[in-house]
Short mmCIF file of N, CA, C and O in Angstrom, two decimals:
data_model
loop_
_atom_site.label_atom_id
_atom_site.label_comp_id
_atom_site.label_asym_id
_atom_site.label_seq_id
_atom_site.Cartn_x
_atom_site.Cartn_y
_atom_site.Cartn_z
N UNK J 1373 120.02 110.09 109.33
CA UNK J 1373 119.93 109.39 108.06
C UNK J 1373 119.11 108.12 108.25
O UNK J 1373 119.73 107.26 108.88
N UNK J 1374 118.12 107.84 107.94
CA UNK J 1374 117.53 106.26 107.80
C UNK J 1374 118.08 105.67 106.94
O UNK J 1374 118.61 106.10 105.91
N UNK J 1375 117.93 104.13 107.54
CA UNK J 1375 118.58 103.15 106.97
C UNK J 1375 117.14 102.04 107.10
O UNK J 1375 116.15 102.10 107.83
N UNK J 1376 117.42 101.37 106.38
CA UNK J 1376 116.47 100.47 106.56
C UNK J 1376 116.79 99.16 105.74
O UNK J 1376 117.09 99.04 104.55
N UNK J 1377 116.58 97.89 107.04
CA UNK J 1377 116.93 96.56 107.04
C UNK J 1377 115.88 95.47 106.63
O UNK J 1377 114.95 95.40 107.45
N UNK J 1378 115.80 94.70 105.71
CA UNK J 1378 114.60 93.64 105.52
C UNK J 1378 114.95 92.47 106.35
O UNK J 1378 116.06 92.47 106.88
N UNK J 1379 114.09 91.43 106.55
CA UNK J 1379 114.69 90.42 107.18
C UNK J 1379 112.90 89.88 106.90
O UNK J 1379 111.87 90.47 106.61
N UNK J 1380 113.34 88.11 107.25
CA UNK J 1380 111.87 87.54 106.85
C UNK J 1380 111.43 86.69 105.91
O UNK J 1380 110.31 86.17 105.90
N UNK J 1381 112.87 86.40 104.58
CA UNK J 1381 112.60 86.28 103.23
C UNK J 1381 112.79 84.64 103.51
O UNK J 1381 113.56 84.28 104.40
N UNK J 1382 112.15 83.80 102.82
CA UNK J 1382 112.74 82.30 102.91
C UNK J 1382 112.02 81.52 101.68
O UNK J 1382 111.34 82.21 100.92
N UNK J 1383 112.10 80.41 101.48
CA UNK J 1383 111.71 79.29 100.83
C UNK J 1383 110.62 79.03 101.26
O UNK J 1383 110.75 78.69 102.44
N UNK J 1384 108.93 78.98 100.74
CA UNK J 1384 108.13 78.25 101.20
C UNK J 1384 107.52 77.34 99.68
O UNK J 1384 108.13 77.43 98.62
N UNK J 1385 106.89 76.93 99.77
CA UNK J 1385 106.02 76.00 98.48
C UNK J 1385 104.52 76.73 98.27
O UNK J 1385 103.96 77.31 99.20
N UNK J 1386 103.95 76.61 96.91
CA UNK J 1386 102.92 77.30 96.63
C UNK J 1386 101.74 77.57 97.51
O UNK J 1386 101.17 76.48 97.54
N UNK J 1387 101.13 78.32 98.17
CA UNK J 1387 100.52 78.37 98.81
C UNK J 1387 100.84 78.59 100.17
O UNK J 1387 99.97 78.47 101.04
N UNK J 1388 102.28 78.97 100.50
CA UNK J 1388 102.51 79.13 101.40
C UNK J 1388 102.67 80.78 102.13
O UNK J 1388 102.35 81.76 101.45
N UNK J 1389 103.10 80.92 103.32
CA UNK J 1389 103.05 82.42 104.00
C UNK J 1389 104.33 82.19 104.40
O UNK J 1389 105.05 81.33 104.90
N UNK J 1390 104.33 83.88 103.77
CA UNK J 1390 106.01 84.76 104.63
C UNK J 1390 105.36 85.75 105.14
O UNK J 1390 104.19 86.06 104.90
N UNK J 1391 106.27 86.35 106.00
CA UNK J 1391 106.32 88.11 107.07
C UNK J 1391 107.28 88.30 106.79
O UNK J 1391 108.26 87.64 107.12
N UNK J 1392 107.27 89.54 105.89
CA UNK J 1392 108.62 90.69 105.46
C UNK J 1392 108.63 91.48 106.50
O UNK J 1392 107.58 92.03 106.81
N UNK J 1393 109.82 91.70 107.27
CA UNK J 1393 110.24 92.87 108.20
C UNK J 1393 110.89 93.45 107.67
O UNK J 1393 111.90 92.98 107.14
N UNK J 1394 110.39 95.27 107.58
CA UNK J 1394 111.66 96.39 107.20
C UNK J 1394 112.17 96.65 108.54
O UNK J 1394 111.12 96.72 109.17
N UNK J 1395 113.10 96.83 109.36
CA UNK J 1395 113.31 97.90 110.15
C UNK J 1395 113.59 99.30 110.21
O UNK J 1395 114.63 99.27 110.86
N UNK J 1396 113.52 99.67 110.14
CA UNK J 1396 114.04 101.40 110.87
C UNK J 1396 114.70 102.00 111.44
O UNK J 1396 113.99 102.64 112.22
N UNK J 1397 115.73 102.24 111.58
CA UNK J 1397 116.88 103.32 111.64
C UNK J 1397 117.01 104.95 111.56
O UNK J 1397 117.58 105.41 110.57
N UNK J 1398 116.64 105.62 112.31
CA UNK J 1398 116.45 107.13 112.09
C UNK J 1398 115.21 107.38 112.11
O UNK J 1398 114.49 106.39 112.15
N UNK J 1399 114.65 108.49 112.09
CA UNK J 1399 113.46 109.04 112.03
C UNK J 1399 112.96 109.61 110.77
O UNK J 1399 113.31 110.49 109.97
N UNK J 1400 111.79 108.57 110.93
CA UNK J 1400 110.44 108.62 109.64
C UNK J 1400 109.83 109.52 109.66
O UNK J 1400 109.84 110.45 108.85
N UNK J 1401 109.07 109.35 110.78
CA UNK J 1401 107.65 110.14 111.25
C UNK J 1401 106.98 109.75 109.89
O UNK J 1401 106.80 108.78 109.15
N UNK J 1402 106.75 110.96 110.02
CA UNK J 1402 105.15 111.41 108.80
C UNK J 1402 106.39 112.38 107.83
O UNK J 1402 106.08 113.55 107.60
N UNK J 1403 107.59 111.92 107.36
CA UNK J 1403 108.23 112.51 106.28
C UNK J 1403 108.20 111.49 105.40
O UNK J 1403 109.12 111.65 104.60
N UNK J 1404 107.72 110.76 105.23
CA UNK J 1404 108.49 109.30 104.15
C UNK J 1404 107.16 108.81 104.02
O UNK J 1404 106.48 108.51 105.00
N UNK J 1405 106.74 108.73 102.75
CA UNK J 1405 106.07 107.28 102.14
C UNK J 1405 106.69 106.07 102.33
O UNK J 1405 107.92 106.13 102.26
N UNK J 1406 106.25 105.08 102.53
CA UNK J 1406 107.06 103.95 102.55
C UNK J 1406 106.25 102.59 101.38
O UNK J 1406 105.06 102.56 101.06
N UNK J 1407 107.31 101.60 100.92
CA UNK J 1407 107.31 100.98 99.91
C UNK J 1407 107.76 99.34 99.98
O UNK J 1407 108.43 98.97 100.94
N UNK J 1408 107.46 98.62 99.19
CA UNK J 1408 107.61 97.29 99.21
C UNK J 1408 108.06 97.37 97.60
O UNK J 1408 107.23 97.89 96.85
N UNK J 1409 109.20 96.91 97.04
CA UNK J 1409 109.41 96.42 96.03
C UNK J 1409 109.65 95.16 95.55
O UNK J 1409 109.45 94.22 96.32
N UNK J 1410 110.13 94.91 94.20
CA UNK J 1410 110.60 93.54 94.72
C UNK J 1410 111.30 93.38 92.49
O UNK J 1410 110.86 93.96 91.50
N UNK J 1411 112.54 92.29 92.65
CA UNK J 1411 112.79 91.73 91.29
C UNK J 1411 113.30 90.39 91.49
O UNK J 1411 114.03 89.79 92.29
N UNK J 1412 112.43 90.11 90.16
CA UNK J 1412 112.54 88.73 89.78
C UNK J 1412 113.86 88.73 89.27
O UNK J 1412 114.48 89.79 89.27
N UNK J 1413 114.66 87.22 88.63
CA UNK J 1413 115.58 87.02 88.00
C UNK J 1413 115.27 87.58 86.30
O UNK J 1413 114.68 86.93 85.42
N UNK J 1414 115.81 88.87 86.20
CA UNK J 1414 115.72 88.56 84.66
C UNK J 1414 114.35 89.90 84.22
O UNK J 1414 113.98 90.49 83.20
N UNK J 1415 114.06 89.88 85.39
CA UNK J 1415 113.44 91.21 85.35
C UNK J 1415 112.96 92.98 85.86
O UNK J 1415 112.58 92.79 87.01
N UNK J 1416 112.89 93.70 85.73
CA UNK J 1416 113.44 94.66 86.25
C UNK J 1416 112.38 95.07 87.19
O UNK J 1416 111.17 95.01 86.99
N UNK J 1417 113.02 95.49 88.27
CA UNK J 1417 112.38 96.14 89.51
C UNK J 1417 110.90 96.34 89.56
O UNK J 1417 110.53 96.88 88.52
N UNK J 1418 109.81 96.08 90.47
CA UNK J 1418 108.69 96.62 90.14
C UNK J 1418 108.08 96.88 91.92
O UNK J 1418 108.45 96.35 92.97
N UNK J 1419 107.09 97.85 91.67
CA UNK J 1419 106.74 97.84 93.32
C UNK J 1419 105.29 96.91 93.24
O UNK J 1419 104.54 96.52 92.34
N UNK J 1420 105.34 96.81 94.47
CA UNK J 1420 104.53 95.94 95.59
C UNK J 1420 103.16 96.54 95.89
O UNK J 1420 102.05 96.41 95.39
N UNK J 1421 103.81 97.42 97.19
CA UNK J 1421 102.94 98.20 97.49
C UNK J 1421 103.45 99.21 97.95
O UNK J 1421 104.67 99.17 98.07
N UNK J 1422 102.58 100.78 98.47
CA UNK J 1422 103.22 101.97 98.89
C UNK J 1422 101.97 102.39 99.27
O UNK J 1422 100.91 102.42 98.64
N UNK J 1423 102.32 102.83 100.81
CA UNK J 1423 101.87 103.39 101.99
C UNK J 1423 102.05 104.80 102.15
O UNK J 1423 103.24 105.09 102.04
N UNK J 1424 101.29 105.80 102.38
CA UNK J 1424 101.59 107.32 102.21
C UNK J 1424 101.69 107.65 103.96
O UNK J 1424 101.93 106.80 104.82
N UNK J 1425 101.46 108.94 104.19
CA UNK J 1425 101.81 109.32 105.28
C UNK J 1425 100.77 109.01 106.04
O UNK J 1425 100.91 108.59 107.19
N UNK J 1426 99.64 109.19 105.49
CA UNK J 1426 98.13 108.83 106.60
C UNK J 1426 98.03 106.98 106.38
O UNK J 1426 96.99 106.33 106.52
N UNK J 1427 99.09 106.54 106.08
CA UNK J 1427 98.83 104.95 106.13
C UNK J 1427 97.85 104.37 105.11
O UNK J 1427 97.55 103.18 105.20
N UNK J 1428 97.22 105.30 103.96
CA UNK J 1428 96.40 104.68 103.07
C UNK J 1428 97.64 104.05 102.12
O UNK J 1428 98.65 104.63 101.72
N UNK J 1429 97.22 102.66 101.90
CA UNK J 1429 97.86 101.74 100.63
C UNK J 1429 97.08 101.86 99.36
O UNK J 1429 95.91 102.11 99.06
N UNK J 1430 98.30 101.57 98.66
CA UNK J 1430 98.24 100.98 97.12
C UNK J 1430 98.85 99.74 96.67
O UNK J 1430 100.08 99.73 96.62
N UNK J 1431 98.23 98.70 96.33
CA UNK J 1431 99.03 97.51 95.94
C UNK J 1431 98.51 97.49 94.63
O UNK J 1431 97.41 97.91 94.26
N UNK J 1432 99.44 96.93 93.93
CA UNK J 1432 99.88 96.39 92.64
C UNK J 1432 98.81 95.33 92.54
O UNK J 1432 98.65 94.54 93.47
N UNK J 1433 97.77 95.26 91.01
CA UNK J 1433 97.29 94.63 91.00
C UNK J 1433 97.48 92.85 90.76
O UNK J 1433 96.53 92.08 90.77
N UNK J 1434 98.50 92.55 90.61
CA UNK J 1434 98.83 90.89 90.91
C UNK J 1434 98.89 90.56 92.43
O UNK J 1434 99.26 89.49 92.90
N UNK J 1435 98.46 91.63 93.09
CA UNK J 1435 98.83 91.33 94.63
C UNK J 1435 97.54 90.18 95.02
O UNK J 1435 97.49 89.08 95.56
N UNK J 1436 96.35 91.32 94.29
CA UNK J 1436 94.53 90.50 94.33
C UNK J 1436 94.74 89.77 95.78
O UNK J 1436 94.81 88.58 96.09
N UNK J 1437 94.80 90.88 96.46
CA UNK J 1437 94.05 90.50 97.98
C UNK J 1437 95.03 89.46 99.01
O UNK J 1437 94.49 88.90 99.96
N UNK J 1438 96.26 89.30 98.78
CA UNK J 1438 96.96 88.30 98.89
C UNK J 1438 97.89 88.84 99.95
O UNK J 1438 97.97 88.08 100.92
N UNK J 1439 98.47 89.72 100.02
CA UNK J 1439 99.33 90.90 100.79
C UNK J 1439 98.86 91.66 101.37
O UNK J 1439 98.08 92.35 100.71
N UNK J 1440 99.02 92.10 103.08
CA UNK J 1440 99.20 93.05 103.34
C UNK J 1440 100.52 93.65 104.21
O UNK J 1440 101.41 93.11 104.86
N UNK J 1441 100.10 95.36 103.84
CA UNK J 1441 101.21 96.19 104.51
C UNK J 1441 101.01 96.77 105.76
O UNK J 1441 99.86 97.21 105.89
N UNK J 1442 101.67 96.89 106.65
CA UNK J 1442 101.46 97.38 107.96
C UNK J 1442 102.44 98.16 108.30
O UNK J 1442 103.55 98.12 107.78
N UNK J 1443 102.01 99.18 109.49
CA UNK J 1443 103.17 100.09 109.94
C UNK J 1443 103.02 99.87 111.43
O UNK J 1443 101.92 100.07 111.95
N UNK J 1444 103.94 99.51 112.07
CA UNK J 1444 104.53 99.45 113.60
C UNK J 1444 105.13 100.25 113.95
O UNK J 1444 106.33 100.01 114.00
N UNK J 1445 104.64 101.73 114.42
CA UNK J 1445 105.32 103.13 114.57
C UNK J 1445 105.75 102.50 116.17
O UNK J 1445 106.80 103.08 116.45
N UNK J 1446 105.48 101.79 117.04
CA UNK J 1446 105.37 101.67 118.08
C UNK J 1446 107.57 101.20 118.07
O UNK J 1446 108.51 101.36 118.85
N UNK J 1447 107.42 100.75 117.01
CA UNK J 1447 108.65 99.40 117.01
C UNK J 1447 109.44 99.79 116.11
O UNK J 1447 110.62 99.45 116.18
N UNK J 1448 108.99 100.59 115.03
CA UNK J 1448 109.86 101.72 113.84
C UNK J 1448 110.12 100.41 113.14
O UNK J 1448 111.29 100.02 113.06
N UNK J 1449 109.15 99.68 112.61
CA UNK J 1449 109.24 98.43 111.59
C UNK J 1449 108.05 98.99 110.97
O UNK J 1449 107.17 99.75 111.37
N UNK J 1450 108.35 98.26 109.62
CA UNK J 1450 106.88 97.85 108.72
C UNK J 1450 106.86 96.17 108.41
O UNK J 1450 107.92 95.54 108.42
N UNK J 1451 105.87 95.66 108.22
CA UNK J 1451 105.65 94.53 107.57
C UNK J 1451 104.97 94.16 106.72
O UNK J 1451 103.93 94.79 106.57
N UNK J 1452 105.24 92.94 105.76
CA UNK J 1452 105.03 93.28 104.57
C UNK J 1452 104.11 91.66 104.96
O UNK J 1452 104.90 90.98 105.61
N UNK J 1453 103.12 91.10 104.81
CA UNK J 1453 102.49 89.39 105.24
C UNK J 1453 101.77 89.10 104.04
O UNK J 1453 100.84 89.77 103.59
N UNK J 1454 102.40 87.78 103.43
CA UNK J 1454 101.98 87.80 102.11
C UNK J 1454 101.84 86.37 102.14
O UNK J 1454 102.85 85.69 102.34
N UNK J 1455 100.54 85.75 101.94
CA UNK J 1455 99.82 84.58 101.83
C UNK J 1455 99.45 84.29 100.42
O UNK J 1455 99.41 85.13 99.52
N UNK J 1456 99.16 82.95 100.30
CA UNK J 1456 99.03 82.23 99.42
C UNK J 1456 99.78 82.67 98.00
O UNK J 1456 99.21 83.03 96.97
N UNK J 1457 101.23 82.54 98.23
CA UNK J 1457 102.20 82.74 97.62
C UNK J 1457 102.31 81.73 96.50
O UNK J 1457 102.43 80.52 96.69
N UNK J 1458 102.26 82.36 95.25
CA UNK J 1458 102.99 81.95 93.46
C UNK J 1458 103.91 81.54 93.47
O UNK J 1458 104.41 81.63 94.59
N UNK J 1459 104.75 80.89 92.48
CA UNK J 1459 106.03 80.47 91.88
C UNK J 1459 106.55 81.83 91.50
O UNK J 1459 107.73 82.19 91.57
N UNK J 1460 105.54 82.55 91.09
CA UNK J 1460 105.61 83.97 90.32
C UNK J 1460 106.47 85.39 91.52
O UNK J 1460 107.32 86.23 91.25
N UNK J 1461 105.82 85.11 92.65
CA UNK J 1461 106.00 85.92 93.27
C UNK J 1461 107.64 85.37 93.84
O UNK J 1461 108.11 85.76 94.90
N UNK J 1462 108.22 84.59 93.08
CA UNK J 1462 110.11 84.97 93.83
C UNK J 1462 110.39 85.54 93.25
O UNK J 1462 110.08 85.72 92.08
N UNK J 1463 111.55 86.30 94.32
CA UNK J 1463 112.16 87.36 93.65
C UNK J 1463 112.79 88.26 94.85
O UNK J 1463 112.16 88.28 95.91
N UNK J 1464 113.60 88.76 94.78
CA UNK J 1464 114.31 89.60 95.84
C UNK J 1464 113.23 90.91 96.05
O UNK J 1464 112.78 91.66 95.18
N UNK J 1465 113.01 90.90 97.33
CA UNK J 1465 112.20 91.84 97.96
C UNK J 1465 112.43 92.80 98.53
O UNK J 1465 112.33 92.49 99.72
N UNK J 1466 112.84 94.50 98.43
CA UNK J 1466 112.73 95.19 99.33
C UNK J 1466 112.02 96.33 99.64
O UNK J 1466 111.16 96.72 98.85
N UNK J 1467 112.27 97.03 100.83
CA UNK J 1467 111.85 97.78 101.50
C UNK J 1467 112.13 98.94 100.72
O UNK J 1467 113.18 99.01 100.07
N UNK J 1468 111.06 100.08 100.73
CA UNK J 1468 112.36 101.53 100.62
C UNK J 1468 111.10 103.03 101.15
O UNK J 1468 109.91 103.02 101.48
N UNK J 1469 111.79 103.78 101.05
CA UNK J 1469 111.53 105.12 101.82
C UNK J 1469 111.00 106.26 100.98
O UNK J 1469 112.22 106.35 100.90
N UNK J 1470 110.55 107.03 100.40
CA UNK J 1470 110.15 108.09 100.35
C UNK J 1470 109.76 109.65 99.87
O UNK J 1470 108.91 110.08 99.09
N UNK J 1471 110.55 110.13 100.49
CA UNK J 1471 110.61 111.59 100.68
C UNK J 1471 109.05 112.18 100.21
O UNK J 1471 108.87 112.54 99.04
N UNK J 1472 107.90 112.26 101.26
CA UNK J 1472 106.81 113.02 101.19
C UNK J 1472 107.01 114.18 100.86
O UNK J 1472 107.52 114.95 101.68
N UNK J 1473 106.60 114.71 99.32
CA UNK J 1473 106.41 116.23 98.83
C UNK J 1473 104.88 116.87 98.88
O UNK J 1473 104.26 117.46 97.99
N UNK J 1474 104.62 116.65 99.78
CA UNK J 1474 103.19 116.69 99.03
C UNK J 1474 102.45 115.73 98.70
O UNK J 1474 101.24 115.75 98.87
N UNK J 1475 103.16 114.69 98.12
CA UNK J 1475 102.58 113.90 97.47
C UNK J 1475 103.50 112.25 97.66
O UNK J 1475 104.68 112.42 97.97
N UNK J 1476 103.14 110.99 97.52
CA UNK J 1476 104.15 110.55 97.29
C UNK J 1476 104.99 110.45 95.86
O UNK J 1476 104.41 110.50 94.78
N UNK J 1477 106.79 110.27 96.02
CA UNK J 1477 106.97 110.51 94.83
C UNK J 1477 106.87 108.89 94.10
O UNK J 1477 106.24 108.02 94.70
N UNK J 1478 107.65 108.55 92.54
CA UNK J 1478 107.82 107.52 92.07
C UNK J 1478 108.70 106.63 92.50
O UNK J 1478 108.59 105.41 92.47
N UNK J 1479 109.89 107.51 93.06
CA UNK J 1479 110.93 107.36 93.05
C UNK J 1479 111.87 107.19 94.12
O UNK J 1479 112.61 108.17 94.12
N UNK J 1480 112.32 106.02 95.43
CA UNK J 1480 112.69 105.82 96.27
C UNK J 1480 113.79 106.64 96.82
O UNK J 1480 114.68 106.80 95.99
N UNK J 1481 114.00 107.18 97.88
CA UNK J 1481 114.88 108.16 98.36
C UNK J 1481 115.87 107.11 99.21
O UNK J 1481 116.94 107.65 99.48
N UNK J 1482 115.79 106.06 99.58
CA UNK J 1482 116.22 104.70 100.47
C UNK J 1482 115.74 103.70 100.31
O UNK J 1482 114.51 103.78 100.33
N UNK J 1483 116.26 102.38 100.10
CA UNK J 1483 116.50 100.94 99.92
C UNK J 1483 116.73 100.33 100.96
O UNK J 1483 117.25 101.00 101.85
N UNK J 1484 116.53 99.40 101.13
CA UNK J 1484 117.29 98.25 101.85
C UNK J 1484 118.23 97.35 101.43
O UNK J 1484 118.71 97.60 100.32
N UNK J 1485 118.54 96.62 101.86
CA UNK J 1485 119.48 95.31 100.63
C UNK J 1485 118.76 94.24 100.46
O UNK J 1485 119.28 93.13 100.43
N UNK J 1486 117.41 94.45 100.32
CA UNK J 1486 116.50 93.12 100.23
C UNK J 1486 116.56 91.86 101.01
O UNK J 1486 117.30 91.72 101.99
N UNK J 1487 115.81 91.02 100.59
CA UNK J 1487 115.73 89.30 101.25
C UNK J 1487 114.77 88.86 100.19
O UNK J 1487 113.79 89.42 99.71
N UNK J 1488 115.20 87.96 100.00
CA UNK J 1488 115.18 86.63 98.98
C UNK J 1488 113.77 86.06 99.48
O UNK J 1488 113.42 85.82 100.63
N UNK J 1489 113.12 85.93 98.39
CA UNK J 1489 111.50 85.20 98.32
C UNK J 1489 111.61 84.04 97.46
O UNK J 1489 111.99 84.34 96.33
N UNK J 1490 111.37 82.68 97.65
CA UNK J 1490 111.00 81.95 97.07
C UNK J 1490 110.12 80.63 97.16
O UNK J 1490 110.14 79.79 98.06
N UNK J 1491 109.55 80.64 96.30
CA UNK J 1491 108.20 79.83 96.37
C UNK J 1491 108.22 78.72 95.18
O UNK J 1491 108.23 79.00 93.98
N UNK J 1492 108.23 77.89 95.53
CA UNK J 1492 108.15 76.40 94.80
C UNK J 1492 107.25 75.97 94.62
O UNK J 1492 106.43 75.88 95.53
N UNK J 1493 106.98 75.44 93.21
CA UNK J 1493 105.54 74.63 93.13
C UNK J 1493 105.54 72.92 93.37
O UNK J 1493 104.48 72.30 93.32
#
């Protein structure tokens, strides 16, 4: 069963940098898309970015070059490194998993319990 842990999330001021760590628990391989989500207070869930099995990304266009996603198969982590951080961009952040059909789906097969982003102006 994978499980997967965030860690990484903190307080910085506008313009500042975080490193989101998912960890990994169980075996991925090349079965799981993997994902960055994230919600604000007050608003509902939205994704980040999502990584397919050959490691090509998709980010969300408010990201505009600001984020990237990485995979550490070596270490069974992903990381999420997100610079020059908004007021906009707090919001509880997580990780989630998958299930490669073919295709990736919409729809997360595993979560994490997030970590807290916030950015002050």
């Amino acid at each position: 069963q994978v499980k997967l842990t965030e860690s990484g999330g903190g307080s910085v001021q506008t313009g500042g940098s975080l490193r989101l760590s998912c960890g990994v628990s169980g075996y991925i391989g090349r079965r799981y898309c993997m994902a960055w989500f994230r919600q604000a207070p007050g608003k509902e869930r939205e994704e980040v970015v999502r990584m397919d099995i050959y490691d090509a990304t998709r980010y969300a266009d408010f990201v505009a070059g600001r984020f990237t996603f990485s995979r550490a198969s070596a270490e069974n982590a992903l990381y999420l490194q997100m610079n020059d951080l908004k007021p906009e961009d707090t919001a509880i952040y997580y990780c989630a998993a998958l299930e490669y059909l073919g295709y990736c789906p919409a729809t997360p097969d595993v979560w994490g319990q997030g970590t807290q982003v916030t950015v002050s102006s």
